[in-house]
Amino acid sequence: MKKHALLLLSSSLAVATASAVEVSSPSGTVRADFNVENGVPVYSVSYKGEKVVLPSRMGLRLVGADDLTDGFELLGTDTSAFDETWQPVWGESSHIRNHYNELTARLSQPATGRRMDVKFRVYDDGVGFRYEFPQEGRLNYFVIEDERTEFAMPGDITAWWITGDYDTQEYEYNQSRLSEIRAINSNGVEGNLSQTQFSPTGVQTSLQLKTDEGIYLNIHEAALVDYSCLHLELDDKNFVFTSWLTPDAQGNKGHLQTPCTSPWRTLIMSDDARDILASNLVLNLNEPCRYDDTSWIKPVKYIGVWWEMIGHDKPWAYTYDLPSVKLDRVDYSNLKPNGVHPANNDNVKRYIDFAAAHGFDQVLVEGWNIGWEDWSGNKKDYVFDFQTPYPDFDIAMLNDYAHSKGVRLMMHHETSSSVRNYERHMEAAYRLMDKYGYNSVKSGYVGDILPRGEHHYGQWMCNHYLYALTEAAKHKIMVNAHEAVHPTGLCRTYPNLIGNESARGTEYESFVGNSTSHTCILPFTRLQGGPMDYTPGIFENDLSKFNPAKTSHVNTTICRQLALYVTMYSPLQMAADVPEVYERFMDAFQFIKDVAVDWDKSVYLEAEPAAYITAARKAKGSDEWYLGAISADARKSKLKLDFLDPTITYEATIYADAPDAHYLTNPQAYKISKKKVTSKSDLSLNIAPGGGCAVSFKPVVR
Ligand code: NOJ
Ligand code: CA
């Protein structure tokens, strides 16, 4: 196809020569270059003058139509600058600056009469770009065979990655050179629950990378709406990643109609690892909040009838008397309780009392509703109705009891991935929550998706998660969805999305154990898209005390568990262990009671992917600060406390691993000390293997 050279208007933001254009970030640190080379859209990205993404092709292959990969001409460019500070409903800081330069390259494909634009937003900490499909020319309905966006890496660099999968992200991360991904993937992944590992060089995003020159690069996506989830496949000869979307039941990767856009493809970069953690690029690329009234959205600290099942292997189900039956026809009132089902009135009251005594907002109760006798493994369409309590869960009494003590119950909707069934019951289920005063729901999507052939990360499911969220908002309900698609910053637009799991959480400490590097990589990767309901706070490492058959060990010291409330930012934080364990460690538990869940300001003091993270945060509307430090291996460091307010003297309460603490052999050894500090003080950290340190800083009353 003939290439037309267009003379473009030069501007301060974009510089054009022939069809090559560039746009730099406000301070000039980051630069994106775009060109149409022989009809093919190509971009590259530089950081401080170094190419971090080499020239990479862009476009999409379509089903039953000419591809949108070549034959393009550059019609022209539009440039603009944007600088705004916005206030999230909840967050790591009370104000977020959204400051970028924008370039839109308007393309036409003369042979087909179709149009496609590519929009770049260039920030000082990275780049977002997306495809835009205007309702112009001959493009209206189209079906994506695959998106062909390349990310050409500057060599065989280091990556922290989880294997490609359409249905789960519940993996440990691998650290390797790009050239090693194929061999590691082919050997199988420890704890692999995958049904759908799609390629030997397939990886998921958010993907953390580091060049040998020390530039940290993170690839993810922002604002995943009405599109399928982005994965990457590596050409491991040339070190080029190409986008690989999740297919639907027919193998297609997206049904679109103009006008529409792709999600943003994001590249966060810095030569300082702490900047990757501090970046708000993914949030900034999402639309502002869609709700007029957000007064009902509040951060939540909770406990729950949960670890008794996950960690101590008690049943969600009420009875052992039910073989596999059609659960919609069962009258439970005639069935014999198994006597060990934790979601019963007395036990739930015990949790409510504990929550009230220690200042928790909510109590999650799993296993409250009928259906758990045959909930997974059989791909059943009808399991749960999300409304009928078991006979030993008095929903009215328990909610009244909780409310009388200033506590709320948290709803649980395990859908067993029968998504149509959930949508059929959703309105009634949310109304039931309104009736009894619930304002938050933990939902879950365990098992293969029904309708059969759909995947957790396909367009159809992405639309479902958003539907569940926006329907919940009509009832002023906050949502924490487990097993959902990787978050992409949608919590900015829909802040009732207060949490997601979408990664390997604490539950795996009970299944097989998590590595001590796991929570040192999650903030670089999973947390780029939004908060995680990681459910920290496990103080008893030896689970064989509760089930003698159990061999797994919780790989942490107690102080590390405390530090996670700061290093794993979330407005939804669980204290996941059981009350009787906390009763044994009340002095350490004090940190969980004190720590805030919403913040005015956050600073990252030390960080290296999968190795260590130290963060400090100022509680919202308060002068208190909290610090958390975790490390995969033993680590000593000295911190300056210059983030503190210089006009205040604080009492620091330091929760430190004891000198002989070790996550495997001596995990419950800690020492709590107090001292007066100011912004001129230092703090020495001495972290045990797999350990951590947590500090509260409270202004001294003068
Ligand atoms: C998996 C979730 O991650 C876990 O938190 C939950 O308890 C079970 N599914 C049952 O819904
Ligand atoms: Ca899970």
XYZ file of C-alpha atoms in Angstrom, residues 96-625:
530
model
C -3.885 12.389 42.859
C -2.302 14.423 40.084
C -3.203 13.422 36.535
C -0.640 15.197 34.365
C 0.081 14.131 30.810
C 0.563 15.144 27.210
C -1.723 13.498 24.694
C -1.294 12.623 21.058
C -3.986 11.143 18.851
C -2.826 9.732 15.536
C -5.765 9.603 13.110
C -5.418 6.748 10.649
C -7.303 5.654 7.574
C -7.139 2.428 5.637
C -7.927 3.631 2.100
C -8.414 0.146 0.589
C -11.294 -0.599 2.968
C -12.579 2.884 3.744
C -12.114 2.286 7.473
C -10.758 4.527 10.216
C -8.835 3.779 13.377
C -7.058 6.113 15.779
C -4.271 5.489 18.247
C -4.226 7.697 21.340
C -1.171 8.121 23.575
C -1.049 9.708 26.997
C 2.504 10.293 28.152
C 3.222 10.814 31.841
C 6.468 11.319 33.711
C 6.099 7.742 34.988
C 4.997 6.034 31.799
C 2.712 5.777 28.818
C -0.835 4.647 28.128
C -2.105 4.074 24.618
C -5.264 2.654 23.164
C -7.057 2.021 19.906
C -10.085 4.164 19.151
C -12.639 3.179 16.548
C -14.727 6.164 15.497
C -18.161 5.649 13.959
C -16.921 6.903 10.654
C -16.194 5.247 7.344
C -16.896 1.565 6.863
C -16.153 0.165 10.317
C -19.251 -0.624 12.352
C -19.648 -4.138 13.792
C -16.464 -6.125 14.038
C -15.191 -9.308 15.658
C -11.630 -9.494 16.973
C -9.602 -12.540 15.983
C -6.752 -11.141 18.059
C -5.145 -7.885 18.989
C -1.611 -7.625 17.611
C 0.012 -5.036 19.822
C 3.714 -5.656 20.219
C 5.935 -4.737 23.131
C 9.471 -5.208 21.810
C 11.806 -5.497 24.771
C 15.342 -4.109 24.715
C 16.915 -7.577 25.121
C 16.767 -10.686 27.264
C 15.763 -8.774 30.393
C 14.526 -9.961 33.799
C 10.815 -10.583 34.297
C 8.585 -11.370 37.263
C 5.688 -13.226 35.716
C 2.823 -15.655 36.195
C 1.916 -18.113 33.508
C -0.708 -17.267 30.891
C -4.181 -18.501 31.791
C -7.750 -17.553 30.879
C -9.239 -18.536 34.228
C -6.910 -18.045 37.156
C -4.144 -15.804 38.446
C -3.686 -17.772 41.660
C -0.023 -18.503 40.988
C 3.342 -17.906 42.523
C 5.458 -15.516 40.452
C 8.509 -16.696 38.563
C 11.623 -14.571 38.299
C 13.610 -15.293 35.160
C 15.175 -13.977 32.019
C 12.747 -13.741 29.109
C 14.644 -16.563 27.429
C 13.830 -18.877 30.353
C 10.029 -18.450 30.310
C 9.389 -21.297 27.859
C 11.333 -23.871 29.871
C 9.772 -22.833 33.186
C 6.260 -22.860 31.729
C 6.821 -26.247 30.110
C 7.965 -27.786 33.377
C 4.589 -26.962 34.850
C 3.899 -24.459 37.535
C 3.755 -25.350 41.205
C 0.189 -25.232 42.515
C -1.111 -24.924 38.966
C -4.904 -25.039 39.007
C -5.105 -24.014 35.393
C -7.615 -25.305 32.941
C -6.443 -23.097 30.152
C -2.753 -22.360 29.989
C -2.636 -20.969 26.481
C 0.979 -20.955 25.344
C 4.412 -22.056 26.541
C 5.536 -18.451 26.389
C 2.262 -16.959 27.628
C 2.300 -14.648 30.646
C -0.287 -12.504 32.359
C -0.206 -8.813 33.177
C 0.627 -6.878 35.218
C 4.108 -7.972 34.178
C 7.111 -6.520 36.001
C 10.398 -6.240 34.126
C 13.877 -4.844 34.783
C 16.626 -4.070 32.309
C 20.264 -4.800 33.048
C 20.755 -1.041 33.217
C 18.320 -0.897 36.136
C 15.196 0.465 34.453
C 11.997 -1.000 35.879
C 9.201 -1.444 33.364
C 5.666 -2.632 34.052
C 3.177 -3.709 31.375
C -0.536 -3.853 32.186
C -3.863 -2.457 31.012
C -6.269 0.196 32.299
C -10.055 0.534 32.022
C -10.915 -2.974 30.829
C -14.540 -2.440 29.776
C -16.502 -4.381 27.145
C -13.344 -6.068 25.858
C -11.470 -9.188 26.827
C -8.506 -9.347 29.173
C -4.974 -8.732 27.929
C -2.331 -11.420 28.169
C 1.026 -11.485 26.442
C 2.804 -14.055 24.355
C 6.558 -13.864 23.959
C 8.602 -14.383 20.832
C 11.595 -15.608 22.815
C 14.036 -15.366 19.927
C 13.499 -11.645 19.484
C 12.117 -10.796 22.936
C 8.920 -9.292 21.589
C 5.682 -9.681 23.532
C 2.435 -9.605 21.557
C -1.019 -9.092 23.036
C -3.110 -12.242 23.360
C -6.732 -11.725 24.338
C -9.010 -14.199 26.108
C -11.342 -15.982 23.658
C -15.060 -16.593 24.045
C -16.772 -19.967 23.667
C -16.471 -19.690 19.866
C -12.807 -18.749 20.003
C -13.434 -15.091 19.138
C -11.771 -12.423 21.194
C -14.230 -9.581 21.200
C -17.437 -8.357 19.605
C -17.369 -4.600 19.148
C -19.414 -1.879 17.530
C -18.182 1.623 16.735
C -17.762 4.062 18.318
C -15.635 2.182 20.825
C -12.121 1.910 22.192
C -9.775 -0.752 23.445
C -8.627 -0.592 27.064
C -5.410 1.374 27.604
C -2.184 -0.557 27.258
C 0.052 0.725 30.039
C 3.813 0.996 30.466
C 5.008 2.295 33.830
C 8.742 2.994 34.043
C 11.435 4.364 36.286
C 15.027 3.750 37.316
C 13.803 3.679 40.928
C 11.656 0.678 41.883
C 9.782 2.768 44.461
C 8.268 4.872 41.680
C 6.557 1.803 40.199
C 4.749 1.302 43.529
C 3.908 4.994 43.833
C 2.556 5.285 40.281
C -1.082 6.281 39.759
C -0.914 5.865 35.985
C -3.459 3.029 35.803
C -5.975 4.910 37.979
C -5.416 8.110 36.030
C -6.223 6.399 32.734
C -9.650 5.438 34.059
C -12.676 7.698 33.845
C -13.639 9.863 36.840
C -16.159 8.537 39.351
C -19.556 7.877 37.778
C -21.547 8.157 41.008
C -22.932 11.512 42.237
C -23.285 10.339 45.811
C -20.411 8.330 47.237
C -21.158 8.959 50.922
C -22.159 5.294 51.324
C -18.768 3.983 50.190
C -16.527 3.479 53.195
C -13.304 1.532 53.802
C -13.897 -1.604 55.866
C -11.816 -3.478 58.440
C -13.340 -6.888 59.020
C -13.053 -10.315 60.548
C -14.900 -13.383 59.354
C -16.171 -16.894 59.673
C -13.721 -17.913 56.988
C -10.301 -19.221 58.129
C -12.114 -21.923 60.088
C -13.046 -23.398 56.714
C -10.055 -22.390 54.581
C -7.346 -22.859 57.204
C -8.884 -25.335 59.613
C -10.801 -27.420 57.053
C -14.266 -27.128 58.571
C -17.182 -27.369 56.115
C -19.174 -24.578 54.520
C -22.027 -27.106 54.271
C -24.660 -27.539 56.995
C -25.205 -31.303 56.696
C -23.419 -34.482 55.629
C -26.769 -36.047 54.752
C -26.986 -34.775 51.208
C -25.534 -36.697 48.331
C -25.490 -34.791 45.060
C -29.047 -33.651 44.518
C -30.939 -30.869 42.812
C -30.403 -28.327 45.518
C -33.340 -26.157 44.527
C -35.668 -28.947 45.651
C -34.229 -29.618 49.091
C -36.024 -28.939 52.372
C -33.151 -28.490 54.788
C -35.330 -28.321 57.871
C -35.544 -32.134 57.968
C -31.805 -32.704 57.573
C -29.375 -33.459 60.342
C -26.737 -30.744 60.941
C -23.148 -31.984 60.763
C -22.432 -30.176 64.035
C -19.182 -28.580 62.823
C -20.530 -26.026 60.362
C -19.066 -22.702 61.621
C -21.745 -20.367 60.166
C -24.121 -21.088 63.030
C -25.866 -18.605 65.309
C -23.689 -19.096 68.379
C -20.410 -18.958 66.515
C -21.406 -15.924 64.450
C -22.431 -14.128 67.676
C -18.988 -14.924 69.070
C -17.371 -13.231 66.053
C -19.743 -10.243 66.339
C -18.795 -9.858 70.010
C -15.098 -10.007 69.107
C -15.550 -7.449 66.288
C -17.421 -5.090 68.613
C -14.856 -5.458 71.405
C -11.942 -4.652 69.076
C -13.389 -2.011 66.778
C -13.923 -3.955 63.544
C -16.566 -2.693 61.120
C -17.858 -5.960 59.723
C -18.047 -9.744 60.085
C -18.002 -11.857 56.923
C -19.944 -15.110 57.208
C -19.358 -17.780 54.561
C -21.508 -20.888 54.494
C -24.649 -19.039 55.652
C -26.805 -20.032 52.682
C -28.096 -23.292 51.255
C -26.262 -24.981 48.416
C -22.780 -25.784 49.736
C -23.435 -29.535 49.821
C -22.879 -29.728 46.055
C -21.510 -26.383 45.035
C -18.505 -27.137 42.854
C -17.025 -29.629 40.474
C -20.178 -30.617 38.619
C -20.726 -27.495 36.510
C -24.258 -27.214 37.825
C -26.319 -24.322 36.583
C -28.490 -24.051 39.706
C -26.687 -24.289 43.019
C -27.204 -21.156 45.103
C -30.189 -18.825 45.366
C -28.198 -16.316 47.485
C -31.234 -15.783 49.685
C -32.100 -18.835 51.761
C -30.166 -19.211 55.019
C -29.347 -22.594 56.497
C -31.608 -23.510 59.449
C -28.889 -22.617 61.959
C -28.294 -19.089 60.578
C -31.016 -16.711 61.830
C -30.402 -13.865 59.422
C -32.736 -11.365 61.107
C -31.551 -12.076 64.636
C -27.849 -12.016 63.712
C -28.069 -8.757 61.794
C -30.040 -7.144 64.630
C -27.497 -8.440 67.116
C -24.594 -7.072 65.050
C -26.246 -3.680 64.531
C -26.999 -3.386 68.255
C -23.227 -3.578 68.774
C -22.274 -1.160 65.994
C -21.125 -3.938 63.647
C -22.466 -5.084 60.268
C -22.436 -8.508 58.722
C -20.730 -8.857 55.332
C -22.648 -10.826 52.720
C -21.086 -13.718 50.821
C -22.139 -14.733 47.305
C -20.173 -17.703 46.017
C -21.530 -18.049 42.489
C -19.665 -21.301 41.705
C -19.201 -19.530 38.346
C -22.804 -20.204 37.361
C -23.081 -16.690 36.117
C -26.507 -16.733 34.526
C -27.873 -18.205 37.737
C -26.272 -15.362 39.701
C -27.701 -12.748 37.353
C -31.147 -14.375 37.644
C -31.042 -14.009 41.431
C -28.996 -10.851 41.752
C -31.742 -8.282 42.253
C -33.493 -10.421 44.870
C -30.167 -11.102 46.559
C -29.296 -7.399 46.761
C -32.816 -6.655 48.083
C -32.335 -9.216 50.812
C -29.140 -7.367 51.752
C -31.045 -4.063 51.868
C -33.698 -5.631 54.072
C -31.232 -6.818 56.705
C -28.765 -3.942 56.527
C -25.797 -5.432 54.676
C -23.768 -2.896 52.656
C -20.966 -5.072 51.295
C -20.669 -8.386 49.529
C -17.756 -10.720 48.943
C -18.524 -12.558 45.707
C -16.629 -15.459 44.176
C -16.276 -17.347 40.919
C -14.827 -20.776 41.717
C -14.851 -23.376 38.925
C -15.489 -23.362 35.204
C -17.720 -20.606 33.889
C -21.291 -21.434 32.957
C -22.305 -20.901 30.136
C -19.803 -23.582 29.176
C -16.805 -22.480 27.157
C -16.710 -18.929 28.465
C -13.673 -17.908 30.493
C -13.199 -15.844 33.637
C -11.276 -13.223 31.642
C -13.335 -13.027 28.450
C -15.360 -10.023 27.301
C -18.634 -11.616 28.427
C -17.373 -12.112 31.983
C -15.730 -8.688 32.128
C -19.147 -7.267 31.333
C -20.703 -9.430 34.039
C -18.314 -8.204 36.773
C -19.147 -4.624 35.853
C -22.875 -5.381 35.768
C -22.721 -6.927 39.259
C -20.889 -3.807 40.448
C -23.205 -1.207 38.926
C -26.333 -3.104 40.013
C -24.847 -3.239 43.526
C -24.334 0.538 43.416
C -28.078 0.998 42.887
C -28.462 -0.631 46.306
C -25.498 1.246 47.851
C -23.608 -2.020 48.139
C -19.812 -2.345 47.991
C -18.309 -5.339 46.151
C -15.215 -7.465 46.728
C -15.087 -10.032 43.919
C -12.796 -13.060 44.163
C -11.565 -14.995 41.112
C -12.598 -12.062 38.889
C -10.520 -10.626 36.046
C -7.328 -8.733 36.947
C -8.221 -5.227 38.143
C -7.453 -2.341 35.774
C -8.174 0.735 37.881
C -11.956 0.643 37.420
C -12.271 1.394 41.149
C -11.686 5.050 40.221
C -14.848 5.114 38.123
C -16.817 2.705 40.314
C -15.414 3.128 43.844
C -17.854 0.609 45.309
C -15.341 -1.925 43.910
C -13.513 -1.909 47.231
C -11.572 -5.078 46.657
C -10.750 -8.008 44.454
C -8.787 -11.133 44.996
C -7.545 -11.897 41.457
C -4.227 -13.319 42.642
C -2.909 -15.933 44.996
C -4.047 -14.834 48.438
C -3.516 -15.969 52.012
C -5.764 -18.986 51.398
C -2.773 -20.681 49.693
C -0.883 -20.612 52.989
C -3.355 -23.295 53.973
C -3.321 -25.176 50.653
C 0.448 -25.397 50.010
C 2.058 -22.295 51.503
C 3.125 -19.053 49.815
C 6.743 -18.125 49.189
C 8.225 -15.301 51.270
C 8.792 -13.306 48.076
C 5.112 -13.436 47.064
C 3.906 -10.351 48.951
C 7.119 -8.556 47.921
C 6.075 -8.811 44.244
C 2.273 -8.392 44.455
C 2.391 -4.593 44.985
C 4.482 -4.311 41.780
C 2.116 -6.479 39.772
C -1.383 -7.344 40.957
C -1.851 -4.136 42.953
C -1.161 -1.901 39.927
C -4.798 -2.399 38.935
C -6.414 -1.924 42.327
C -6.569 -3.212 45.881
C -6.443 -6.868 46.793
C -8.403 -8.659 49.502
C -5.236 -10.531 50.467
C -6.693 -11.376 53.927
C -3.553 -11.022 56.075
C -3.342 -11.444 59.846
C -2.637 -15.163 60.318
C -0.832 -15.520 63.656
C -0.889 -19.334 64.016
C 1.490 -20.903 61.490
C 0.991 -24.507 62.521
C -2.330 -25.556 61.044
C -1.916 -29.150 62.157
C -3.092 -27.874 65.553
C -6.555 -27.633 63.989
C -6.349 -30.544 61.592
C -3.687 -33.151 62.449
C -3.659 -34.346 58.830
C -2.470 -30.969 57.595
C 1.120 -30.504 56.458
C 1.105 -26.968 55.073
C 2.718 -24.190 57.087
C 1.894 -20.469 57.058
C 5.146 -18.965 55.779
C 5.496 -15.785 57.797
C 6.477 -14.262 61.083
C 3.760 -12.494 63.075
C 5.405 -9.105 62.431
C 5.316 -9.726 58.696
C 1.563 -10.256 58.939
C 1.260 -6.882 60.677
C 3.400 -5.133 58.068
C 1.146 -6.411 55.258
C -1.619 -4.034 56.415
C 0.639 -1.227 55.200
C 2.589 -2.763 52.314
C -0.525 -4.305 50.656
C -2.634 -1.183 50.205
C -6.364 -1.877 50.405
C -9.407 0.002 51.739
C -10.745 -3.424 52.678
C -8.601 -5.243 55.203
C -9.385 -8.489 56.952
C -7.947 -9.800 60.179
C -8.178 -13.325 58.897
C -7.246 -15.533 61.844
C -9.772 -16.798 64.398
C -10.569 -14.913 67.634
C -9.078 -17.554 69.921
C -5.691 -17.208 68.206
C -5.754 -13.410 68.510
C -6.583 -13.767 72.227
C -3.119 -15.359 72.639
C -1.282 -12.411 71.060
C -3.254 -9.359 72.134
C -0.197 -7.090 72.271
C 0.658 -7.768 68.607
C -3.019 -7.697 67.626
C -3.091 -4.069 68.828
C -1.384 -3.015 65.559
C -4.217 -4.521 63.479
C -6.743 -2.721 65.670
C -4.906 0.595 65.282
C -3.857 0.574 61.622
C -5.877 2.815 59.309
C -7.557 1.642 56.085
C -7.686 5.021 54.325
C -4.828 7.437 53.810
C -3.915 11.074 53.171
C -0.446 10.266 51.954
C 1.778 7.273 51.185
C 5.542 7.094 50.734
C 7.580 4.138 49.556
C 10.887 4.139 51.412
C 12.551 0.994 50.044
C 11.588 -1.466 47.319
C 12.929 -4.151 45.031
C 10.593 -6.567 43.196
C 10.136 -9.878 45.034
C 12.823 -8.899 47.578
C 11.611 -6.184 49.967
C 9.142 -3.309 50.386
C 8.981 -0.605 53.050
C 6.029 1.790 52.963
C 4.754 4.496 55.312
C 1.293 6.031 55.205
C -0.439 8.903 56.978
C -3.928 8.014 58.173
C -6.723 10.023 56.563
C -7.753 13.046 58.611
C -5.260 12.213 61.385
C -1.632 12.896 62.293
C -0.902 9.199 62.813
C 1.514 7.361 60.521
